[in-house]
XYZ file of N, CA and C in Angstrom:
774
model
N 175.569 192.663 96.484
C 175.698 194.161 96.043
C 174.480 194.512 95.257
N 173.913 195.552 95.404
C 172.882 196.169 94.645
C 173.269 196.553 93.218
N 172.463 196.294 92.277
C 172.861 196.789 90.874
C 172.667 198.195 90.773
N 173.263 198.960 89.838
C 173.035 200.438 89.651
C 171.623 200.678 89.336
N 171.004 199.739 88.661
C 169.507 200.027 88.442
C 168.699 200.018 89.671
N 168.982 198.984 90.588
C 168.326 198.862 91.846
C 168.530 200.126 92.583
N 169.756 200.670 92.678
C 170.106 201.681 93.467
C 169.448 203.021 93.018
N 169.278 203.044 91.696
C 168.683 204.300 91.094
C 167.140 204.025 91.477
N 166.482 203.048 91.568
C 165.118 202.764 91.777
C 164.942 203.232 93.248
N 165.874 202.851 94.100
C 165.633 203.065 95.519
C 165.770 204.621 95.673
N 166.681 205.183 95.008
C 166.755 206.811 95.251
C 165.634 207.483 94.639
N 165.080 206.876 93.700
C 163.686 207.533 93.134
C 162.584 207.347 94.165
N 162.459 206.108 94.679
C 161.369 205.933 95.726
C 161.650 206.759 96.808
N 162.926 206.855 97.385
C 163.119 207.811 98.507
C 162.733 209.115 98.304
N 163.121 209.735 96.872
C 162.853 211.129 96.681
C 161.295 211.208 96.564
N 160.733 210.307 96.052
C 159.222 210.348 96.067
C 158.458 210.388 97.465
N 159.168 209.632 98.358
C 158.580 209.510 99.725
C 158.764 210.760 100.411
N 159.989 211.368 100.119
C 160.334 212.658 100.899
C 159.471 213.795 100.319
N 159.416 213.858 99.009
C 158.290 214.801 98.403
C 156.926 214.774 98.914
N 156.382 213.559 99.194
C 155.091 213.288 99.638
C 154.933 213.693 100.989
N 155.915 213.417 101.884
C 155.917 213.983 103.225
C 155.796 215.391 103.397
N 156.862 215.930 102.576
C 156.998 217.450 102.667
C 155.683 218.039 102.133
N 155.095 217.521 101.306
C 153.746 217.954 100.759
C 152.671 217.864 101.911
N 152.654 216.757 102.571
C 151.642 216.455 103.582
C 151.816 217.457 104.708
N 153.214 217.697 105.150
C 153.407 218.631 106.189
C 152.963 220.043 105.738
N 153.238 220.414 104.486
C 152.681 221.701 103.963
C 151.224 221.815 104.221
N 150.554 220.793 103.736
C 149.086 220.883 103.826
C 148.675 220.916 105.187
N 149.344 220.274 106.142
C 148.851 220.472 107.716
C 149.023 221.861 108.139
N 150.286 222.545 107.752
C 150.419 223.742 108.116
C 149.660 224.996 107.442
N 149.531 224.564 106.231
C 148.661 225.649 105.357
C 147.292 225.817 105.788
N 146.690 224.790 106.487
C 145.288 224.951 106.993
C 145.454 225.945 108.067
N 146.484 226.031 108.994
C 146.675 227.063 109.952
C 147.048 228.362 109.331
N 147.915 228.363 108.344
C 148.277 229.636 107.776
C 147.011 230.139 106.975
N 146.150 229.442 106.568
C 144.777 230.082 106.030
C 144.155 230.835 107.169
N 144.114 230.336 108.294
C 143.380 231.130 109.336
C 144.230 232.427 109.601
N 145.527 232.178 109.551
C 146.306 233.482 109.828
C 146.166 234.537 108.629
N 145.983 233.999 107.451
C 145.670 234.949 106.367
C 144.485 235.649 106.399
N 143.402 234.956 106.909
C 142.032 235.439 107.279
C 142.175 236.575 108.149
N 142.833 236.412 109.361
C 143.031 237.303 110.267
C 143.745 238.558 109.831
N 144.736 238.362 109.007
C 145.591 239.517 108.354
C 144.698 240.162 107.469
N 143.788 239.569 106.775
C 143.059 240.330 105.847
C 142.066 241.152 106.533
N 141.425 240.594 107.750
C 140.464 241.405 108.480
C 141.116 242.683 109.213
N 142.359 242.342 109.775
C 143.142 243.504 110.423
C 143.417 244.568 109.494
N 143.858 244.129 108.214
C 144.250 245.023 107.286
C 143.118 245.926 106.891
N 142.014 245.275 106.600
C 140.739 246.046 106.120
C 140.300 247.061 107.277
N 140.363 246.485 108.482
C 139.846 247.395 109.686
C 140.730 248.601 109.774
N 141.936 248.390 109.901
C 142.913 249.467 110.059
C 142.960 250.385 108.782
N 142.839 250.057 107.728
C 142.705 250.668 106.530
C 141.478 251.727 106.586
N 140.395 251.353 107.122
C 139.174 252.070 107.276
C 139.465 253.126 108.234
N 140.241 252.905 109.455
C 140.386 253.667 110.426
C 141.336 254.760 109.844
N 142.331 254.342 109.189
C 143.333 255.289 108.652
C 142.606 256.397 107.721
N 141.629 255.916 106.823
C 141.006 256.592 106.068
C 140.009 257.833 106.657
N 139.745 257.463 107.988
C 139.151 258.616 108.750
C 140.065 259.693 109.324
N 141.320 259.387 109.165
C 142.218 260.490 109.633
C 142.596 260.339 110.958
N 142.416 259.214 111.705
C 142.914 259.121 113.109
C 143.646 257.870 113.295
N 144.211 257.773 114.552
C 144.884 256.466 114.923
C 143.966 255.592 115.313
N 144.255 254.246 115.294
C 143.267 253.239 115.912
C 143.334 253.170 117.319
N 142.218 252.501 117.957
C 142.410 252.367 119.450
C 141.973 250.820 119.702
N 142.112 250.563 120.802
C 141.698 249.177 121.287
C 140.233 248.852 121.018
N 139.469 249.732 121.116
C 137.992 249.608 120.788
C 137.646 249.226 119.339
N 138.680 249.741 118.446
C 138.461 249.325 117.005
C 138.789 247.838 116.770
N 139.884 247.467 117.537
C 140.303 245.909 117.373
C 139.162 244.983 117.708
N 138.311 245.420 118.600
C 137.228 244.658 119.007
C 136.419 243.965 118.001
N 136.331 244.788 116.837
C 135.720 244.336 115.546
C 136.230 242.947 115.121
N 137.403 242.695 115.436
C 138.002 241.521 114.878
C 137.533 240.243 115.655
N 136.840 240.457 116.778
C 136.639 239.340 117.691
C 135.542 238.259 117.044
N 134.581 238.644 116.426
C 133.562 237.667 115.820
C 134.442 236.534 114.921
N 135.280 237.107 114.099
C 135.945 236.391 113.190
C 137.057 235.474 113.926
N 137.562 235.946 114.886
C 138.570 235.195 115.650
C 137.834 234.065 116.488
N 136.711 234.297 116.958
C 135.974 233.291 117.683
C 135.676 232.123 116.676
N 135.093 232.562 115.516
C 134.713 231.539 114.567
C 135.885 230.732 114.106
N 137.015 231.231 114.004
C 138.140 230.577 113.536
C 138.749 229.481 114.507
N 138.660 229.947 115.701
C 139.072 229.090 116.821
C 138.299 227.861 116.891
N 136.938 228.151 116.734
C 136.095 226.845 116.792
C 136.042 225.962 115.488
N 136.542 226.705 114.462
C 136.498 225.905 113.253
C 137.779 225.104 112.808
N 138.900 225.620 113.220
C 140.165 225.018 112.885
C 140.800 224.236 113.990
N 140.644 222.947 113.941
C 141.017 222.083 115.098
C 142.481 222.240 115.674
N 143.492 222.557 114.860
C 144.851 222.656 115.400
C 145.107 223.927 116.146
N 144.310 224.911 115.819
C 144.530 226.215 116.461
C 144.012 226.371 117.790
N 144.853 226.583 118.731
C 144.569 226.837 120.138
C 144.443 228.340 120.548
N 145.063 229.256 119.765
C 144.933 230.540 120.029
C 145.101 231.470 118.837
N 144.483 232.610 118.724
C 144.640 233.349 117.452
C 144.339 234.923 117.734
N 144.946 235.658 116.851
C 144.685 237.153 117.064
C 145.620 238.051 116.272
N 145.482 239.287 116.596
C 146.391 240.399 116.011
C 147.186 240.926 117.102
N 148.460 241.222 116.797
C 149.335 241.761 117.807
C 149.922 243.075 117.256
N 149.495 244.191 117.904
C 149.849 245.605 117.348
C 151.186 245.732 117.573
N 151.759 246.554 116.592
C 153.102 247.080 116.671
C 153.119 248.183 117.730
N 154.256 248.290 118.485
C 154.127 249.386 119.525
C 154.032 250.722 119.053
N 153.178 251.386 119.596
C 152.989 252.930 119.076
C 151.762 253.066 117.973
N 151.046 251.845 117.520
C 150.202 251.906 116.614
C 148.795 252.503 117.204
N 148.486 252.086 118.387
C 147.258 252.449 118.881
C 147.418 253.817 119.672
N 146.240 254.587 119.716
C 146.367 255.846 120.495
C 146.041 255.801 121.756
N 145.444 254.623 122.379
C 145.109 254.618 123.846
C 146.023 253.739 124.690
N 146.897 252.883 124.099
C 147.794 252.153 124.875
C 149.108 251.831 124.201
N 150.211 251.649 124.734
C 151.493 251.497 124.102
C 151.571 250.216 123.340
N 150.864 249.192 123.826
C 150.967 247.885 123.128
C 149.786 247.162 123.361
N 149.527 246.051 122.485
C 148.257 245.426 122.565
C 148.192 244.083 122.045
N 147.647 243.048 122.541
C 147.319 241.714 121.886
C 145.822 241.586 121.897
N 145.280 241.699 120.668
C 143.877 241.256 120.423
C 143.758 239.690 120.375
N 143.955 239.023 121.451
C 144.141 237.588 121.366
C 143.242 236.769 122.077
N 142.618 235.768 121.467
C 141.547 235.009 121.951
C 142.150 233.397 121.981
N 141.639 232.737 123.083
C 142.167 231.342 123.225
C 140.936 230.383 123.256
N 141.090 229.052 122.931
C 139.967 228.112 123.187
C 140.566 227.155 124.433
N 139.521 227.076 125.307
C 139.918 226.317 126.452
C 139.549 224.796 126.276
N 139.948 224.043 127.221
C 139.665 222.617 127.049
C 138.264 222.237 127.058
N 137.240 223.199 127.607
C 135.830 223.028 127.494
C 135.264 223.424 126.285
N 136.123 223.926 125.268
C 135.569 224.435 123.958
C 135.222 225.886 124.026
N 135.294 226.584 125.132
C 134.938 227.883 125.281
C 136.003 228.757 124.873
N 135.777 229.987 124.240
C 136.686 231.029 123.730
C 136.768 232.139 124.776
N 138.007 232.402 125.132
C 138.259 233.501 126.189
C 139.398 234.448 125.699
N 139.176 235.650 126.381
C 140.432 236.654 125.837
C 141.744 236.303 126.696
N 142.719 236.699 126.092
C 143.985 236.651 126.811
C 144.156 238.064 127.531
N 144.272 237.997 128.799
C 144.263 239.356 129.642
C 145.759 239.483 130.165
N 146.365 240.400 129.634
C 147.885 240.664 130.097
C 148.069 242.038 130.532
N 148.800 242.029 131.589
C 149.309 243.392 132.129
C 150.632 243.775 131.116
N 150.393 244.819 130.275
C 151.435 245.198 129.278
C 152.037 246.589 129.756
N 151.883 246.981 130.911
C 152.589 248.022 131.419
C 153.988 247.963 131.562
N 154.753 248.746 130.949
C 156.165 248.617 130.774
C 156.964 248.731 132.160
N 156.227 249.362 133.075
C 156.849 249.645 134.368
C 156.876 248.439 135.351
N 155.964 247.546 134.904
C 155.880 246.362 135.965
C 155.714 245.097 135.250
N 155.610 244.882 133.855
C 155.355 243.663 133.208
C 156.469 243.212 132.435
N 156.781 241.993 132.610
C 157.931 241.238 131.778
C 157.470 241.080 130.378
N 156.296 241.179 130.046
C 155.572 240.690 128.702
C 155.322 242.115 127.887
N 155.767 243.241 128.543
C 155.302 244.544 127.764
C 156.026 244.577 126.377
N 157.389 244.124 126.274
C 158.136 244.178 124.995
C 158.055 242.927 124.406
N 157.089 242.589 123.500
C 157.039 241.445 122.809
C 157.652 241.340 121.523
N 158.391 242.505 121.080
C 158.964 242.504 119.790
C 160.160 241.679 119.491
N 160.758 241.216 120.594
C 161.892 240.274 120.383
C 161.594 238.880 120.087
N 160.310 238.450 120.363
C 159.957 237.241 120.069
C 159.938 236.804 118.568
N 160.292 235.559 118.353
C 160.439 235.244 116.778
C 159.110 235.415 116.000
N 157.954 235.202 116.754
C 156.680 235.067 116.031
C 156.377 236.577 115.633
N 156.924 237.644 116.292
C 156.698 238.928 115.883
C 157.983 239.569 115.132
N 159.060 239.219 115.544
C 160.389 239.647 114.945
C 160.486 239.213 113.599
N 160.345 237.913 113.308
C 160.513 237.387 111.980
C 159.650 237.968 110.937
N 158.282 237.890 111.009
C 157.484 238.649 110.092
C 157.909 240.229 109.815
N 158.205 240.898 110.874
C 158.374 242.288 110.892
C 159.685 242.478 110.061
N 160.692 241.749 110.171
C 162.032 241.931 109.645
C 162.101 241.290 108.245
N 161.362 240.223 107.937
C 161.510 239.639 106.606
C 160.475 239.931 105.662
N 159.326 240.349 106.268
C 158.102 240.454 105.411
C 157.406 239.179 105.071
N 157.764 238.130 105.682
C 157.391 236.780 105.184
C 156.656 236.132 106.456
N 155.907 235.232 106.081
C 155.298 234.110 107.035
C 156.423 233.582 107.825
N 156.124 233.070 109.084
C 157.093 232.463 109.997
C 156.409 231.411 110.922
N 157.179 230.428 111.165
C 156.921 229.553 112.124
C 157.931 229.649 113.228
N 157.422 230.057 114.551
C 158.270 230.249 115.700
C 157.995 229.117 116.649
N 159.119 228.601 117.261
C 159.148 227.617 118.130
C 159.621 226.345 117.761
N 159.480 225.150 118.487
C 158.687 225.126 119.675
C 159.329 226.004 120.839
N 158.432 226.326 121.713
C 158.841 227.171 122.940
C 157.791 226.951 123.913
N 158.208 227.232 125.074
C 157.052 227.263 126.168
C 156.446 228.464 126.269
N 155.270 228.593 125.843
C 154.410 229.737 125.684
C 153.904 230.386 127.004
N 154.819 230.985 127.809
C 154.593 231.523 129.011
C 153.551 232.670 128.855
N 153.687 233.415 127.655
C 152.715 234.387 127.427
C 151.189 233.995 127.437
N 151.025 232.955 126.912
C 149.483 232.618 126.639
C 149.116 231.309 127.388
N 149.736 230.270 127.328
C 149.253 228.988 127.755
C 150.011 228.005 128.691
N 151.432 228.459 128.968
C 152.332 227.604 129.470
C 152.426 226.266 128.857
N 151.901 226.130 127.615
C 152.056 224.889 126.778
C 153.390 225.070 125.818
N 153.979 223.750 125.578
C 154.993 223.805 124.377
C 154.185 224.035 123.057
N 154.640 225.044 122.307
C 153.806 225.519 121.298
C 154.610 225.912 120.068
N 153.922 226.046 118.953
C 154.315 226.650 117.812
C 153.504 227.881 117.567
N 154.017 228.953 117.072
C 153.117 230.141 116.627
C 153.566 230.389 115.143
N 152.349 230.400 114.426
C 152.459 230.725 112.905
C 151.971 232.112 112.765
N 152.829 232.920 112.043
C 152.493 234.478 112.002
C 152.856 235.069 110.663
N 152.210 236.109 110.358
C 152.438 236.851 109.097
C 152.392 238.320 109.323
N 153.180 239.220 108.561
C 153.174 240.641 108.784
C 151.828 241.332 108.287
N 151.386 242.276 108.989
C 150.318 242.997 108.498
C 150.808 244.483 108.194
N 150.417 244.872 106.942
C 150.902 246.288 106.352
C 149.739 247.145 106.139
N 149.854 248.271 106.399
C 148.820 249.217 105.922
C 149.414 250.461 105.319
N 149.074 250.665 104.076
C 149.673 251.935 103.279
C 151.272 251.808 103.367
N 151.772 250.513 103.197
C 153.055 250.201 103.098
C 153.911 250.268 104.479
N 153.186 250.419 105.545
C 153.678 250.397 106.885
C 153.460 249.271 107.626
N 154.382 248.625 108.375
C 154.290 247.492 109.255
C 153.473 248.020 110.517
N 152.269 247.404 110.723
C 151.436 247.625 111.954
C 151.377 246.556 112.899
N 151.833 245.430 112.660
C 151.682 244.322 113.532
C 151.671 242.967 112.937
N 151.243 241.886 113.568
C 151.271 240.625 112.963
C 149.917 239.890 113.290
N 149.482 239.140 112.370
C 148.275 238.149 112.618
C 149.051 236.823 112.792
N 148.327 236.060 113.795
C 149.123 234.873 114.263
C 148.181 233.860 114.781
N 148.550 232.538 114.981
C 147.815 231.444 115.601
C 148.809 230.559 116.268
N 148.410 230.128 117.294
C 149.253 229.163 118.046
C 148.654 227.686 117.896
N 149.642 226.833 117.816
C 149.291 225.294 117.812
C 150.117 224.743 118.830
N 149.347 223.934 119.710
C 150.165 223.123 120.789
C 150.998 222.132 119.968
N 152.318 221.967 120.497
C 153.234 221.077 119.853
C 152.668 219.668 120.015
N 151.866 219.280 120.999
C 151.423 217.802 121.101
C 150.451 217.544 119.993
N 149.735 218.483 119.552
C 148.820 218.410 118.407
C 149.483 218.317 117.103
N 150.439 219.308 116.913
C 151.214 219.252 115.789
C 152.035 218.006 115.479
N 152.606 217.427 116.585
C 153.450 216.155 116.352
C 152.638 215.100 116.122
N 151.271 215.087 116.780
C 150.403 214.021 116.536
C 149.965 213.948 115.064
N 150.044 215.144 114.318
C 149.749 215.113 113.026
C 150.830 214.915 112.050
N 151.924 215.157 112.425
C 153.088 214.942 111.349
C 154.145 213.948 111.669
N 154.206 213.505 113.011
C 155.348 212.436 113.231
C 154.935 211.225 112.497
N 153.633 210.733 112.527
C 153.346 209.439 111.664
C 153.744 209.713 110.277
N 153.782 210.873 109.680
C 154.471 211.215 108.400
C 155.815 210.878 108.289
N 156.670 211.395 109.331
C 157.979 211.322 109.368
C 158.383 209.794 109.422
N 157.584 209.162 110.169
C 158.020 207.623 110.420
C 157.781 206.881 109.233
N 157.155 207.426 108.164
C 157.263 206.395 106.924
C 158.464 206.695 106.160
N 159.340 207.656 106.432
C 160.611 207.781 105.604
C 161.592 206.559 106.097
N 162.482 206.220 105.222
C 163.489 205.225 105.408
C 164.569 205.553 106.428
N 164.732 206.823 106.671
C 165.733 207.276 107.690
C 165.165 208.071 108.805
N 165.755 208.074 109.992
C 165.157 209.124 111.011
C 165.177 210.540 110.600
N 163.934 211.049 110.674
C 163.740 212.335 110.099
C 163.098 213.334 111.039
N 163.425 214.614 110.699
C 162.773 215.564 111.672
C 162.469 216.920 110.955
N 161.751 217.909 111.569
C 161.496 219.202 110.849
C 162.128 220.299 111.670
N 162.584 221.152 111.030
C 163.213 222.443 111.597
C 162.609 223.685 111.040
N 162.564 224.746 111.800
C 162.153 226.071 111.269
C 163.354 226.762 110.684
N 163.228 228.101 110.275
C 164.351 228.776 109.579
C 165.507 229.062 110.424
N 165.359 229.006 111.806
C 166.563 229.131 112.613
C 167.080 227.818 113.217
N 166.679 226.646 112.568
C 167.134 225.347 112.889
C 166.463 224.802 114.250
N 165.471 225.417 114.761
C 164.733 224.826 115.870
C 163.868 223.724 115.372
N 164.160 222.549 116.152
C 163.275 221.249 115.733
C 161.700 221.459 116.232
N 160.899 221.469 115.036
C 159.400 221.455 115.307
C 158.758 220.209 115.562
N 159.359 219.145 114.969
C 158.666 217.790 115.226
C 159.674 216.893 114.812
N 159.831 215.692 115.427
C 160.946 214.718 115.190
C 160.563 213.163 115.483
N 161.033 212.425 114.489
C 160.918 210.831 114.571
C 162.353 210.432 114.791
N 163.348 211.248 115.147
C 164.742 210.969 115.399
C 165.079 211.351 116.888
N 165.255 210.191 117.624
C 165.542 210.333 119.089
C 166.865 211.158 119.368
N 167.679 211.492 118.327
C 168.915 212.245 118.534
C 168.603 213.699 118.275
N 167.412 214.113 117.797
C 167.081 215.537 117.672
C 165.580 215.637 118.163
N 165.566 215.930 119.360
C 164.299 216.113 120.021
C 163.572 217.423 119.832
N 162.223 217.455 119.686
C 161.510 218.829 119.413
C 161.989 219.917 120.559
N 162.146 221.029 119.866
C 162.624 222.143 120.660
C 164.215 222.394 120.768
N 164.912 221.215 120.357
C 166.423 221.490 120.250
C 166.805 222.238 119.024
N 168.078 222.692 119.078
C 168.529 223.373 117.886
C 169.611 222.676 117.091
N 169.385 222.638 115.801
C 170.185 221.952 114.753
C 171.136 223.034 114.209
N 172.396 222.908 114.310
C 173.494 223.940 113.834
C 174.096 223.476 112.682
N 174.642 224.372 111.769
C 175.439 224.105 110.785
C 174.765 224.551 109.455
N 173.750 223.922 108.823
C 173.091 224.479 107.714
C 172.537 225.695 107.730
N 172.403 226.408 106.735
C 171.681 227.722 106.503
C 170.152 227.300 106.179
N 169.345 227.068 107.103
C 167.976 226.575 106.872
C 167.276 227.764 106.188
N 167.457 229.106 106.679
C 166.687 230.038 105.922
C 167.014 230.114 104.505
N 168.366 229.974 104.065
C 168.776 229.934 102.824
C 168.061 228.695 101.916
N 168.022 227.537 102.556
C 167.307 226.453 101.971
C 165.888 226.781 101.713
N 165.196 227.524 102.633
C 163.776 228.105 102.202
C 163.661 229.012 101.202
N 164.638 229.947 101.346
C 164.628 231.013 100.204
C 164.867 230.235 98.823
N 165.723 229.357 98.695
C 166.162 228.742 97.506
C 164.988 227.770 96.953
N 164.312 227.202 97.792
C 163.131 226.369 97.669
C 163.545 225.093 96.869
N 164.670 224.545 97.120
C 165.003 223.319 96.569
C 165.869 222.518 97.432
N 165.731 221.262 97.212
C 166.584 220.212 98.279
C 167.896 220.408 97.963
N 168.685 220.072 99.164
C 170.183 220.072 99.013
C 170.745 219.153 100.016
N 172.055 218.918 100.012
C 172.855 218.086 100.995
C 173.672 218.881 101.675
N 173.726 218.807 102.998
C 174.823 219.526 103.825
C 175.445 218.438 104.769
N 176.648 218.143 104.530
C 177.352 216.884 105.230
C 176.494 215.707 105.127
N 176.147 215.147 106.348
C 175.270 214.002 106.386
C 173.709 214.186 106.260
N 173.423 215.340 106.049
C 172.002 215.701 106.195
C 171.358 216.148 104.739
N 170.176 215.597 104.445
C 169.568 215.952 103.176
C 168.384 216.956 103.853
N 168.378 218.123 102.950
C 167.406 219.115 103.573
C 166.383 219.383 102.317
N 165.221 219.191 102.798
C 164.003 219.202 101.637
C 162.965 220.476 102.357
N 162.989 221.455 101.549
C 161.981 222.539 102.022
C 160.690 221.909 101.772
N 159.699 222.292 102.804
C 158.341 221.809 102.766
C 157.467 222.834 101.868
N 157.744 222.709 100.601
C 157.063 223.517 99.637
C 156.955 224.951 100.076
N 155.818 225.564 100.305
C 155.723 227.035 100.515
C 155.717 227.327 102.048
N 155.796 226.459 102.964
C 155.740 226.743 104.482
C 157.119 226.796 104.923
N 157.475 227.567 106.044
C 158.735 227.795 106.379
C 159.391 226.746 107.424
N 159.218 225.448 106.902
C 159.838 224.337 107.644
C 160.664 223.571 106.580
N 161.810 222.873 107.147
C 162.769 222.038 106.384
C 162.649 220.731 106.975
N 162.550 219.699 106.120
C 162.627 218.294 106.319
C 164.106 217.914 106.381
N 164.485 217.324 107.584
C 165.953 216.946 107.543
C 165.945 215.324 107.738
N 166.842 214.696 106.884
C 166.838 213.243 106.977
C 168.333 212.930 106.460
N 168.776 211.561 106.781
C 170.091 211.141 106.470
C 170.185 211.368 104.859
N 171.424 211.762 104.568
C 171.789 211.993 102.946
C 172.058 210.669 102.300
N 172.478 209.747 103.122
C 172.863 208.367 102.519
C 171.705 207.546 102.124
């Protein structure tokens, strides 16, 4: 039987390990969120300048974002796609628009070309997707997915996004895609260091990466209020699960409570 002192030492060791993993996950995602923040700053500055001229922006204005998007795609190795997605009705020449660029397997950067005509396109209303709806509705950064990204790549992906506001009005989101295989390659080795089977979920309980065969990436974990855990920014226990928010990024580390 373990002595109380030994049990206390083990608990402290486990707490230290989970804190270290949460911090490393945060650092992995913050590098991508840094890219999102830069895109948001560029989009905010551009749209503020256009608004100061007393006119609505158009797709030709958003072309000014392209040099920065190209640079960030080639600079940030986890990012496979990035851009600004306009709120419907923002632009004067089209009802909806994604100023979105992707990096191909050859390292080349190319635009995403979509038919957004609402009379014939299944993708014309993107406002219900988590990567758009969560930042719009909460005013906070979001991690959407994993999901099969039929819009951009047909890859299992995460999308990290943040709201863009101009003069207090929501005008769209800045966002970046990360292929799930790349994200899991970066964080699953961290999860495997923990004493119990662990996985990561987003604010809605969607598993983003897992070292637990019972909770595969993309599956949904029900029960806890993961959004509440993120808002409270402190660890808690829910039934058999210990829930550890990953510092400032919207993911929760889930591991056995015992």
